[in-house]
Coordinates of C-alpha atoms in Angstrom, one line a residue:
Chain A
M4 CA 0.0 0.0 0.0
A5 CA 2.9 2.4 0.8
I6 CA 4.3 1.8 -2.6
V7 CA 0.9 2.6 -4.2
I8 CA 0.8 5.9 -2.3
L9 CA 4.3 6.8 -3.2
R10 CA 3.9 6.0 -6.8
R11 CA 0.6 7.9 -7.1
A12 CA 2.0 10.9 -5.2
G13 CA 5.1 10.8 -7.5
M14 CA 2.8 11.0 -10.5
A15 CA 1.2 14.2 -9.1
I16 CA 4.5 16.1 -9.0
P17 CA 4.9 16.7 -12.8
T18 CA 1.2 17.6 -12.9
L19 CA 1.7 20.2 -10.2
L20 CA 4.8 21.6 -12.0
G21 CA 2.7 21.8 -15.1
V22 CA 0.0 23.7 -13.2
T23 CA 2.6 26.2 -11.9
L24 CA 4.1 26.6 -15.4
M25 CA 0.7 27.3 -17.0
I26 CA -0.3 29.8 -14.3
W27 CA 3.1 31.5 -14.6
M28 CA 2.7 31.7 -18.4
L29 CA -0.7 33.4 -17.9
L30 CA 1.0 35.8 -15.6
S31 CA 4.2 36.5 -17.6
I32 CA 3.8 35.8 -21.3
L33 CA 0.3 36.8 -22.2
P34 CA -0.1 40.4 -23.4
G35 CA -0.8 43.0 -20.9
D36 CA 1.6 45.3 -19.1
P37 CA 2.5 43.9 -15.6
L38 CA 3.6 47.4 -14.5
V39 CA 0.2 49.0 -15.1
G40 CA -1.2 50.3 -11.8
L41 CA 2.2 50.2 -10.1
L42 CA 3.6 53.3 -11.8
A43 CA 2.5 56.9 -11.6
P44 CA 0.8 58.1 -14.8
D45 CA 3.7 60.5 -15.4
A46 CA 6.4 57.9 -14.9
T47 CA 9.4 58.2 -17.2
Q48 CA 11.0 55.4 -19.2
A49 CA 13.8 55.4 -16.6
D50 CA 11.3 54.8 -13.8
R51 CA 9.8 51.9 -15.8
D52 CA 13.2 50.3 -16.3
R53 CA 14.1 50.7 -12.7
L54 CA 10.8 49.1 -11.5
A55 CA 11.1 46.3 -14.1
H56 CA 14.6 45.6 -12.8
E57 CA 13.4 45.6 -9.2
M58 CA 10.7 43.2 -10.1
G59 CA 13.2 41.0 -12.0
L60 CA 11.3 41.5 -15.3
D61 CA 14.5 42.1 -17.2
R62 CA 15.8 38.6 -16.5
P63 CA 15.4 35.7 -19.0
L64 CA 12.0 33.9 -18.8
P65 CA 13.3 30.5 -17.5
V66 CA 15.1 32.3 -14.6
R67 CA 12.0 34.3 -13.9
Y68 CA 9.9 31.1 -13.7
V69 CA 12.3 29.4 -11.3
A70 CA 12.4 32.5 -9.1
W71 CA 8.6 32.8 -9.1
L72 CA 8.2 29.1 -8.3
G73 CA 10.6 29.5 -5.4
E74 CA 8.6 32.4 -4.0
T75 CA 5.3 30.5 -4.6
L76 CA 6.6 27.4 -2.8
T77 CA 7.6 29.5 0.2
G78 CA 4.1 30.9 0.4
D79 CA 4.6 34.2 -1.3
L80 CA 1.8 34.6 -3.8
G81 CA 2.5 38.2 -4.7
F82 CA 1.1 41.5 -3.8
S83 CA -2.1 43.1 -4.8
P84 CA -1.4 46.7 -5.7
F85 CA -5.1 47.5 -5.8
R86 CA -5.8 46.3 -2.3
Q87 CA -2.4 47.0 -0.9
R88 CA -2.4 43.6 0.8
E89 CA -0.4 40.4 0.4
V90 CA -2.4 38.1 -1.8
V91 CA -1.8 35.3 0.7
E92 CA -3.7 37.2 3.3
L93 CA -6.6 37.8 1.0
I94 CA -6.7 34.1 0.0
Q95 CA -6.4 32.8 3.5
N96 CA -9.6 34.6 4.6
A97 CA -11.5 33.6 1.6
W98 CA -10.4 30.0 1.5
R99 CA -12.2 29.0 4.6
N100 CA -15.5 30.4 3.3
T101 CA -15.1 28.7 0.0
A102 CA -14.3 25.4 1.7
I103 CA -17.5 25.6 3.7
L104 CA -19.6 26.3 0.6
A105 CA -17.9 23.8 -1.8
G106 CA -17.7 21.2 1.0
A107 CA -21.5 21.5 1.8
S108 CA -22.3 21.4 -1.9
A109 CA -20.1 18.4 -2.5
V110 CA -21.6 16.4 0.3
F111 CA -25.1 17.3 -0.7
G112 CA -24.6 16.9 -4.4
L113 CA -22.7 13.6 -4.2
T114 CA -25.2 12.1 -1.7
V115 CA -28.3 13.0 -3.7
G116 CA -26.7 12.1 -7.0
M117 CA -25.6 8.7 -5.8
L118 CA -29.0 8.0 -4.3
L119 CA -30.8 9.0 -7.4
G120 CA -28.3 7.1 -9.6
T121 CA -28.6 3.9 -7.6
L122 CA -32.4 4.2 -7.6
A123 CA -32.5 4.6 -11.4
G124 CA -29.9 1.8 -11.9
V125 CA -31.8 -0.7 -9.8
H126 CA -35.1 0.2 -11.5
R127 CA -33.6 0.3 -14.9
G128 CA -36.2 0.8 -17.7
T129 CA -39.0 1.8 -15.3
P130 CA -40.6 5.2 -15.1
I131 CA -38.4 6.0 -12.1
D132 CA -35.4 5.5 -14.3
R133 CA -36.8 7.7 -17.0
V134 CA -37.6 10.5 -14.6
V135 CA -34.1 10.4 -13.1
T136 CA -32.3 10.2 -16.5
G137 CA -34.5 12.9 -17.9
S138 CA -33.9 15.2 -14.9
A139 CA -30.2 14.5 -15.1
I140 CA -30.0 15.9 -18.7
V141 CA -31.9 19.0 -17.4
G142 CA -29.4 19.3 -14.5
L143 CA -26.5 19.1 -16.9
S144 CA -27.8 21.8 -19.2
V145 CA -29.1 24.3 -16.8
P146 CA -26.7 27.2 -16.0
S147 CA -26.0 27.3 -12.3
F148 CA -26.1 31.1 -12.3
W149 CA -29.6 31.1 -13.7
I150 CA -30.8 28.6 -11.1
A151 CA -29.2 30.9 -8.5
I152 CA -31.2 33.9 -9.8
L153 CA -34.5 31.8 -10.0
L154 CA -34.0 30.7 -6.4
L155 CA -33.4 34.4 -5.4
I156 CA -36.5 35.4 -7.2
V157 CA -38.7 32.8 -5.5
F158 CA -37.3 32.4 -2.0
S159 CA -35.8 35.8 -1.4
A160 CA -37.7 38.4 -3.5
Q161 CA -41.2 36.7 -3.5
L162 CA -41.5 34.5 -0.4
K163 CA -38.9 36.4 1.6
W164 CA -37.9 33.1 3.4
L165 CA -34.2 33.2 2.8
P166 CA -31.5 36.0 2.9
A167 CA -30.4 37.1 -0.6
G168 CA -26.7 36.9 0.2
G169 CA -23.8 36.9 2.6
I170 CA -22.5 34.3 5.0
G171 CA -24.0 33.5 8.4
Q172 CA -21.6 33.3 11.3
L173 CA -21.8 30.1 13.4
S174 CA -21.5 32.2 16.5
E175 CA -24.9 33.7 15.7
G176 CA -26.5 30.3 15.8
I177 CA -26.9 27.4 13.4
V178 CA -30.2 28.5 11.9
P179 CA -29.1 31.7 10.2
F180 CA -25.9 29.9 9.2
L181 CA -27.9 27.3 7.4
K182 CA -30.3 29.8 5.9
H183 CA -27.5 31.6 4.2
L184 CA -26.1 28.2 2.9
I185 CA -29.3 26.7 1.4
M186 CA -29.6 28.6 -1.9
P187 CA -25.9 28.7 -2.8
V188 CA -25.6 24.9 -2.1
L189 CA -28.8 24.1 -4.1
A190 CA -27.7 26.3 -7.1
G191 CA -24.1 25.0 -7.1
S192 CA -24.7 21.3 -6.6
L193 CA -27.3 20.8 -9.3
T194 CA -24.7 19.9 -11.9
T195 CA -23.0 17.7 -9.4
I196 CA -26.2 15.8 -8.7
A197 CA -26.8 15.4 -12.4
I198 CA -23.4 14.1 -13.3
T199 CA -23.1 11.9 -10.2
A200 CA -26.5 10.4 -10.9
R201 CA -25.6 9.6 -14.5
V202 CA -22.3 8.0 -13.6
T203 CA -23.7 6.0 -10.7
R204 CA -26.6 4.8 -12.8
A205 CA -24.3 3.6 -15.6
S206 CA -22.0 1.9 -13.1
V207 CA -24.8 0.2 -11.2
V208 CA -26.4 -1.1 -14.4
E209 CA -23.1 -2.5 -15.6
T210 CA -22.3 -4.1 -12.3
F211 CA -25.7 -5.8 -12.1
Q212 CA -24.9 -7.5 -15.4
S213 CA -21.8 -9.3 -13.9
E214 CA -21.9 -13.0 -13.3
F215 CA -21.2 -12.7 -9.6
V216 CA -24.7 -11.1 -9.2
D217 CA -26.2 -14.3 -10.6
L218 CA -24.1 -16.3 -8.2
L219 CA -25.2 -14.2 -5.2
R220 CA -28.8 -14.7 -6.2
A221 CA -28.3 -18.4 -6.7
K222 CA -26.8 -18.6 -3.3
G223 CA -30.1 -17.2 -2.0
L224 CA -29.0 -13.8 -0.9
R225 CA -31.8 -11.2 -0.4
E226 CA -32.0 -8.4 -3.0
W227 CA -30.7 -5.8 -0.5
Q228 CA -27.7 -8.0 0.3
V229 CA -27.0 -8.3 -3.5
L230 CA -27.3 -4.5 -3.7
L231 CA -24.6 -4.1 -1.1
H232 CA -22.2 -6.3 -3.1
V233 CA -23.1 -4.4 -6.3
G234 CA -22.6 -1.1 -4.5
K235 CA -19.0 -2.0 -3.4
N236 CA -18.1 -3.0 -7.0
A237 CA -19.8 0.0 -8.6
I238 CA -18.3 2.7 -6.5
S239 CA -15.1 3.1 -8.4
P240 CA -16.2 5.4 -11.3
V241 CA -18.4 7.3 -8.9
L242 CA -15.3 8.1 -6.7
T243 CA -13.4 9.2 -9.8
T244 CA -16.1 11.6 -10.8
S245 CA -16.5 12.9 -7.3
G246 CA -13.0 14.2 -7.2
L247 CA -13.7 16.0 -10.5
Q248 CA -17.0 17.3 -9.2
V249 CA -15.5 19.0 -6.2
G250 CA -13.0 20.7 -8.5
Y251 CA -15.9 21.9 -10.7
L252 CA -17.6 23.2 -7.6
L253 CA -14.5 25.2 -6.7
G254 CA -14.4 26.5 -10.3
G255 CA -18.1 27.3 -10.4
S256 CA -17.8 29.1 -7.0
V257 CA -16.8 32.2 -9.0
L258 CA -20.4 32.5 -10.3
I259 CA -22.3 31.2 -7.2
E260 CA -20.3 33.3 -4.7
T261 CA -20.7 36.4 -6.8
I262 CA -24.5 36.1 -7.0
F263 CA -24.9 35.3 -3.3
S264 CA -22.2 37.7 -2.0
W265 CA -20.4 34.8 -0.4
P266 CA -17.0 36.1 0.7
G267 CA -14.9 33.3 -0.7
L268 CA -12.3 32.7 -3.4
G269 CA -14.9 33.0 -6.2
Q270 CA -16.0 36.4 -5.1
L271 CA -12.4 37.4 -4.7
V272 CA -11.7 36.4 -8.3
F273 CA -14.8 38.2 -9.6
N274 CA -13.8 41.5 -7.9
A275 CA -10.3 41.1 -9.0
I276 CA -11.4 40.6 -12.6
A277 CA -13.4 43.8 -12.4
Q278 CA -10.4 45.7 -11.0
R279 CA -8.0 44.0 -13.5
D280 CA -6.1 42.8 -10.4
L281 CA -4.4 39.9 -12.2
A282 CA -2.1 38.9 -9.3
V283 CA -5.2 37.9 -7.3
V284 CA -6.9 36.1 -10.2
Q285 CA -3.8 34.0 -10.9
A286 CA -2.9 33.2 -7.3
T287 CA -6.5 32.1 -6.7
T288 CA -6.5 30.0 -9.8
L289 CA -3.2 28.4 -8.6
V290 CA -4.7 27.6 -5.2
I291 CA -7.8 26.1 -6.7
A292 CA -5.9 24.1 -9.3
V293 CA -3.4 22.7 -6.7
T294 CA -6.4 21.8 -4.5
F295 CA -8.0 20.1 -7.5
V296 CA -4.9 18.0 -8.3
L297 CA -4.4 17.0 -4.6
L298 CA -8.1 16.1 -4.4
N299 CA -7.8 13.8 -7.3
L300 CA -4.7 12.3 -5.8
A301 CA -6.7 11.6 -2.6
V302 CA -9.5 10.1 -4.6
D303 CA -7.0 7.9 -6.4
L304 CA -5.6 6.6 -3.1
L305 CA -9.1 6.1 -1.7
Q306 CA -10.0 4.1 -4.7
A307 CA -7.0 1.9 -4.2
T308 CA -8.1 1.1 -0.7
F309 CA -11.7 0.4 -1.8
D310 CA -10.8 -1.6 -4.8
P311 CA -8.1 -4.3 -4.5
R312 CA -8.0 -4.6 -8.3
I313 CA -6.5 -1.1 -8.6
K314 CA -3.9 -1.8 -5.9
R315 CA -2.6 -4.7 -7.9
T316 CA -2.3 -2.8 -11.2
A317 CA -0.8 0.3 -9.7
Chain B
M4 CA -38.7 0.4 -66.8
T5 CA -39.1 0.9 -70.6
S6 CA -42.0 -0.6 -72.5
A7 CA -39.6 -2.8 -74.5
A8 CA -38.6 -4.7 -71.3
P9 CA -40.1 -8.2 -71.1
T10 CA -42.8 -8.6 -68.4
F11 CA -43.0 -11.5 -66.1
T12 CA -46.2 -12.5 -64.4
G13 CA -47.2 -15.2 -61.9
T14 CA -46.5 -15.7 -58.2
A15 CA -42.9 -16.6 -58.5
A16 CA -42.2 -13.3 -60.4
E17 CA -44.2 -11.3 -57.9
A18 CA -42.3 -12.8 -55.0
W19 CA -39.0 -12.1 -56.7
R20 CA -40.0 -8.5 -57.3
E21 CA -41.1 -7.9 -53.7
R22 CA -38.1 -9.7 -52.2
D23 CA -36.8 -8.3 -49.0
V24 CA -33.2 -7.7 -50.3
P25 CA -32.4 -4.0 -50.9
A26 CA -30.6 -3.3 -54.2
R27 CA -27.6 -1.9 -52.3
P28 CA -26.8 -2.4 -48.6
E29 CA -27.4 0.7 -46.5
S30 CA -24.2 2.7 -46.0
Y31 CA -23.0 3.8 -42.5
L32 CA -24.1 7.4 -43.0
Q33 CA -27.5 6.3 -44.5
A34 CA -28.1 4.1 -41.5
A35 CA -27.1 7.0 -39.2
R36 CA -29.4 9.3 -41.0
R37 CA -32.3 6.8 -40.7
R38 CA -31.7 6.3 -37.0
F39 CA -31.5 10.0 -36.5
M40 CA -34.8 10.6 -38.4
Q41 CA -36.5 8.1 -36.1
N42 CA -35.4 9.8 -33.0
R43 CA -38.2 12.2 -32.0
V44 CA -36.3 13.9 -29.1
G45 CA -33.4 14.6 -31.4
L46 CA -35.6 16.0 -34.1
A47 CA -37.5 18.2 -31.6
A48 CA -34.2 19.6 -30.3
L49 CA -33.1 20.3 -33.8
G50 CA -36.4 22.1 -34.5
V51 CA -36.0 24.3 -31.3
L52 CA -32.4 25.1 -32.2
G53 CA -33.4 25.9 -35.8
M54 CA -36.0 28.3 -34.6
L55 CA -33.7 30.0 -32.1
V56 CA -30.8 30.3 -34.7
L57 CA -33.2 31.6 -37.3
S58 CA -34.8 34.2 -35.0
A59 CA -31.3 35.4 -34.0
I60 CA -30.2 35.8 -37.6
L61 CA -33.5 37.4 -38.6
A62 CA -33.6 39.6 -35.5
P63 CA -33.6 43.0 -37.4
W64 CA -36.7 41.9 -39.4
L65 CA -38.5 40.2 -36.6
T66 CA -38.3 43.1 -34.1
T67 CA -39.6 46.6 -34.1
H68 CA -37.5 48.1 -31.3
D69 CA -33.9 49.3 -31.1
P70 CA -31.8 46.6 -29.2
T71 CA -29.4 49.2 -27.6
V72 CA -31.4 52.3 -27.1
G73 CA -34.3 52.3 -24.6
V74 CA -37.1 54.6 -23.6
P75 CA -36.5 55.7 -20.0
A76 CA -40.2 56.2 -19.4
E77 CA -40.9 52.5 -20.2
R78 CA -38.3 51.0 -17.8
L79 CA -38.9 47.6 -16.1
L80 CA -42.3 46.8 -17.7
P81 CA -43.5 43.3 -16.7
I82 CA -44.0 40.4 -19.2
G83 CA -47.2 40.9 -21.2
S84 CA -47.1 44.7 -21.4
A85 CA -48.6 46.4 -24.4
G86 CA -46.0 46.8 -27.1
H87 CA -43.5 44.8 -25.1
V88 CA -44.6 41.2 -25.0
L89 CA -41.6 40.1 -22.8
G90 CA -41.4 43.4 -20.9
T91 CA -38.5 45.9 -20.8
D92 CA -35.1 46.0 -19.0
E93 CA -33.6 48.4 -16.6
Q94 CA -33.0 50.9 -19.4
G95 CA -36.4 50.6 -21.0
R96 CA -35.2 48.5 -23.9
D97 CA -37.6 45.9 -25.3
M98 CA -36.7 42.4 -23.9
L99 CA -37.9 40.4 -26.9
T100 CA -35.7 42.5 -29.2
R101 CA -32.7 42.2 -27.0
L102 CA -33.2 38.4 -26.5
L103 CA -33.3 37.8 -30.2
Y104 CA -30.3 40.0 -30.9
G105 CA -28.6 38.5 -27.9
G106 CA -28.8 35.1 -29.4
R107 CA -26.4 36.2 -32.1
L108 CA -23.4 36.8 -29.8
S109 CA -24.3 34.0 -27.4
L110 CA -24.5 31.4 -30.1
I111 CA -21.3 32.7 -31.8
A112 CA -19.5 32.7 -28.5
G113 CA -20.6 29.2 -27.7
L114 CA -20.2 27.6 -31.1
V115 CA -17.0 29.2 -32.6
P116 CA -14.6 27.9 -29.8
V117 CA -15.9 24.4 -30.3
L118 CA -15.4 24.6 -34.1
I119 CA -11.8 26.0 -33.8
A120 CA -10.8 23.8 -31.0
T121 CA -12.1 20.7 -32.8
S122 CA -10.0 21.4 -35.9
I123 CA -6.9 22.2 -33.8
G124 CA -7.5 19.3 -31.3
T125 CA -8.2 16.8 -34.1
T126 CA -5.0 17.7 -35.9
L127 CA -2.9 17.5 -32.7
G128 CA -4.5 14.2 -31.6
A129 CA -4.3 12.6 -35.0
V130 CA -0.7 13.5 -35.4
A131 CA 0.1 12.2 -31.9
G132 CA -1.9 9.0 -32.4
Y133 CA -0.4 8.4 -35.9
L134 CA 3.2 9.1 -35.2
G135 CA 3.4 7.9 -31.6
G136 CA 6.8 8.1 -29.9
W137 CA 8.2 11.3 -28.5
V138 CA 5.9 13.5 -30.7
A139 CA 2.9 11.9 -29.0
A140 CA 4.5 12.2 -25.6
V141 CA 5.2 15.9 -26.0
I142 CA 1.7 16.7 -27.4
M143 CA -0.3 14.5 -25.0
R144 CA 1.6 15.4 -21.8
T145 CA 1.1 19.1 -22.7
M146 CA -2.6 18.4 -23.1
D147 CA -2.6 16.6 -19.7
M148 CA -1.6 19.9 -18.0
F149 CA -5.0 21.4 -19.0
Y150 CA -6.7 18.6 -17.1
A151 CA -5.3 19.9 -13.8
F152 CA -7.8 22.8 -13.9
P153 CA -11.6 22.9 -13.5
T154 CA -12.9 23.9 -17.0
V155 CA -14.8 27.0 -16.0
L156 CA -11.9 28.3 -13.9
L157 CA -9.3 27.9 -16.6
A158 CA -11.6 29.7 -19.1
I159 CA -12.0 32.5 -16.5
A160 CA -8.3 32.7 -15.8
V161 CA -7.2 32.8 -19.4
S162 CA -10.0 35.2 -20.4
A163 CA -9.2 37.5 -17.5
S164 CA -5.5 37.5 -18.4
L165 CA -6.2 38.4 -22.0
G166 CA -8.6 41.2 -21.0
P167 CA -12.3 41.6 -21.5
G168 CA -13.9 41.3 -25.0
L169 CA -15.8 38.7 -27.0
K170 CA -12.8 37.8 -29.0
N171 CA -10.7 37.0 -25.9
V172 CA -13.6 34.9 -24.5
I173 CA -13.6 32.9 -27.7
I174 CA -9.8 32.5 -27.6
A175 CA -9.9 31.4 -23.9
M176 CA -12.6 28.9 -24.5
T177 CA -10.8 27.5 -27.6
I178 CA -7.7 26.9 -25.5
V179 CA -9.7 25.1 -22.9
Y180 CA -11.4 22.8 -25.3
I181 CA -8.4 21.7 -27.4
A182 CA -7.1 19.3 -24.8
P183 CA -10.2 17.0 -24.4
I184 CA -10.7 16.9 -28.2
A185 CA -7.1 16.0 -28.8
R186 CA -7.5 13.2 -26.3
V187 CA -10.5 11.8 -28.1
A188 CA -8.8 12.2 -31.5
E189 CA -5.6 10.5 -30.3
A190 CA -7.5 7.5 -28.8
A191 CA -9.5 7.1 -32.0
T192 CA -6.4 7.4 -34.2
R193 CA -4.5 4.8 -32.3
K194 CA -7.4 2.4 -33.0
V195 CA -7.3 3.2 -36.7
V196 CA -3.6 3.1 -37.3
V197 CA -3.3 -0.6 -36.9
A198 CA -5.9 -1.2 -39.6
E199 CA -4.8 -2.9 -42.8
F200 CA -6.0 -0.2 -45.1
I201 CA -3.5 2.2 -43.5
E202 CA -0.8 -0.3 -44.1
A203 CA -2.0 -0.6 -47.7
A204 CA -2.0 3.2 -48.2
R205 CA 1.5 3.4 -46.8
L206 CA 2.6 0.6 -49.3
T207 CA 1.2 2.6 -52.2
G208 CA 3.6 5.3 -51.2
A209 CA 1.1 7.8 -49.8
S210 CA 2.7 10.5 -47.6
T211 CA 1.9 10.9 -43.9
V212 CA -0.1 14.0 -44.5
R213 CA -2.0 12.4 -47.3
I214 CA -2.8 9.3 -45.1
L215 CA -3.8 11.5 -42.2
F216 CA -6.2 13.5 -44.3
T217 CA -7.7 10.8 -46.6
Q218 CA -7.6 7.7 -44.5
V219 CA -7.3 8.6 -40.8
L220 CA -9.6 11.6 -40.7
A221 CA -12.6 9.8 -42.2
N222 CA -12.3 7.0 -39.7
I223 CA -12.0 9.1 -36.6
F224 CA -14.7 11.5 -37.6
S225 CA -17.6 9.9 -35.7
P226 CA -16.2 9.8 -32.1
I227 CA -14.8 13.4 -32.5
F228 CA -18.1 14.7 -34.0
V229 CA -20.0 13.0 -31.1
Y230 CA -17.7 14.5 -28.5
A231 CA -17.7 18.0 -30.0
S232 CA -21.5 18.1 -30.4
G233 CA -21.8 17.1 -26.7
L234 CA -19.4 20.0 -25.9
V235 CA -21.6 22.7 -27.5
G236 CA -24.3 22.6 -24.8
L237 CA -21.6 23.2 -22.1
S238 CA -19.9 25.7 -24.2
I239 CA -23.0 27.9 -24.5
V240 CA -23.2 27.9 -20.7
I241 CA -19.5 28.7 -20.2
A242 CA -19.6 31.5 -22.8
A243 CA -22.6 33.0 -21.0
S244 CA -20.8 32.5 -17.6
L245 CA -17.8 34.5 -18.8
S246 CA -20.1 37.3 -20.1
F247 CA -22.0 37.2 -16.8
L248 CA -18.7 37.9 -15.1
G249 CA -18.1 40.9 -17.3
L250 CA -15.4 39.3 -19.4
G251 CA -17.4 39.2 -22.6
V252 CA -19.2 41.9 -24.5
A253 CA -19.2 45.5 -23.5
P254 CA -22.5 47.5 -23.0
P255 CA -24.8 48.3 -24.6
A256 CA -24.5 45.1 -26.8
A257 CA -27.0 42.4 -26.2
E258 CA -25.8 39.0 -25.0
W259 CA -27.7 36.6 -22.8
G260 CA -25.1 36.1 -20.0
F261 CA -24.4 39.8 -19.8
M262 CA -28.1 40.6 -19.8
L263 CA -28.7 38.2 -17.0
N264 CA -26.1 39.9 -14.9
A265 CA -27.3 43.4 -15.7
L266 CA -30.9 42.4 -14.6
R267 CA -29.7 40.8 -11.4
G268 CA -30.4 44.0 -9.5
T269 CA -34.0 44.2 -10.7
I270 CA -35.3 40.9 -9.3
Y271 CA -37.2 42.7 -6.5
V272 CA -39.0 45.0 -8.9
N273 CA -39.5 43.0 -12.1
P274 CA -38.6 39.4 -11.2
W275 CA -39.6 37.3 -14.2
V276 CA -38.2 39.5 -16.8
A277 CA -34.8 39.2 -15.1
A278 CA -35.0 35.4 -15.5
L279 CA -35.7 35.5 -19.3
P280 CA -32.1 35.5 -20.6
G281 CA -31.3 32.5 -18.5
L282 CA -34.3 30.7 -20.0
F283 CA -32.8 31.2 -23.4
I284 CA -29.4 30.0 -22.4
F285 CA -31.0 26.9 -20.9
A286 CA -33.2 26.2 -23.9
V287 CA -30.2 26.3 -26.3
S288 CA -28.0 24.3 -23.9
I289 CA -30.5 21.5 -23.3
S290 CA -31.4 21.4 -27.0
F291 CA -27.8 20.9 -27.9
N292 CA -27.3 18.2 -25.3
M293 CA -30.4 16.3 -26.5
L294 CA -29.2 16.7 -30.1
A295 CA -25.8 15.4 -29.1
D296 CA -27.4 12.4 -27.5
A297 CA -29.4 11.7 -30.7
I298 CA -26.3 12.1 -32.9
R299 CA -24.4 9.7 -30.6
D300 CA -27.1 7.1 -30.9
A301 CA -27.4 7.7 -34.7
L302 CA -23.7 7.3 -35.3
D303 CA -23.6 4.4 -33.0
V304 CA -20.6 5.6 -30.9
K305 CA -20.2 4.3 -27.4
G306 CA -19.6 6.7 -24.5

């Protein structure tokens, strides 16, 4: 098992380097003047050159990448000239809030998706299956930001049941906290529910066609016992997709957090885009992408423990 | 049949004429077309899309209002108002007019990246799959890097780095889609390369480029077409998302994602009008997804 962990973790290192390289390229090579906003409008060419030299912009690109990587690895994600704050500080505060929202959406979305998918898979070909499969394609197509606005219209503007935005502090009690969480979680997790349900259904249907299911039935096991065996064998693709889903939730948080004024990474990115504060956009992208890679690594390892077949091939 | 042809009568001749063997076996594309024409959901989706695309193209002739200039006195009229069937927006512009015009940019922003990325991704994937070796390693490992990002986030990051504007949104989305298409093309090519007709083409002295274009491309078309058509529904939503975030068109242009964001502040005054642009995005996206499912079934591609 230790070998499996080491090998998988080793495979993540080139990916992580690739991520840093891509983010750095966005930061350094794409058009756009990195000195904009840092210089006074009446700055001379000499001022520009001096600042470029101070920031190391006159060095060759590979040297700049290695230097930047070193800074990033030591936790220096840059400075936001617009907010006059270290980007790390901004991200730290926002990170916790995004983790709450994405975590809650993931738990809710994956649970509901797996339940619906199993339900449809077990009752394949019945009206239940058709309703679930049909709803899944709706869930896949519907833009999360539109659902967010529809929820706001119904539950906030019309019924006035739920707050339109912001985050509830746990110190103020669990009820306001949950009230703030309901709509962002519902809007954000709809796609997760749809994709998870589809993957789960396909996997359950496929597993039910295996010969071991006939054997279990022939041995006289009850249907719910058979389902337990099927579930254990069908979980692998669902786990794979769940890692991806959490990543998509983090990516989609830009839209959901913006609409519900949720003070997380997504809202930080949105505001930074409006202010052309690229340091923040790129640092946040880096943090989310690294989380995404590590998350998929964790899912990989989890799969290896669940499924002995993977352990052997790894 | 000409009058000079001999005529045969009798039951044996009848049976021979009505025999159940078609003159020529149905080709792959004919079979696909027949299967598609039998798929009611797919045809309905195609019909909805045809109407939406047509109404976007014909917007100037179908509408009577100016899409960019509003009447301040007629701001925020609800759905069903006289003269404004779908109401007006926060600047007193007719919603129906803006929704029809908005379809132009929304559809372009959703479709064009898929088209460009499909041609680039197919080329990269086919070259990698055909040549193999270090060329494939370089191409495919580069593509793998893109998989380390959640799709929407990568599109947002690239688009934000390039700066706002519809052109940059299209470039950003194209970059994001190349990797998955290249993967599909590479996998399909690797299956084709081992076929004997490729070997035969090589023996006749055909160049690599010629083989790629005449032999490989025709045989990897189906899986790529199915994947790309499935991507369009998502692409429409991502394009609208980027516009929603202010990365796409600049005011006063009409675009669905942008309109949805602009109307966000009016949900307490004129709620259902604010929801309309999203309904159009959803209608296009779900129609494309259903069409893609029908195409997949018709072309008989798994996945």
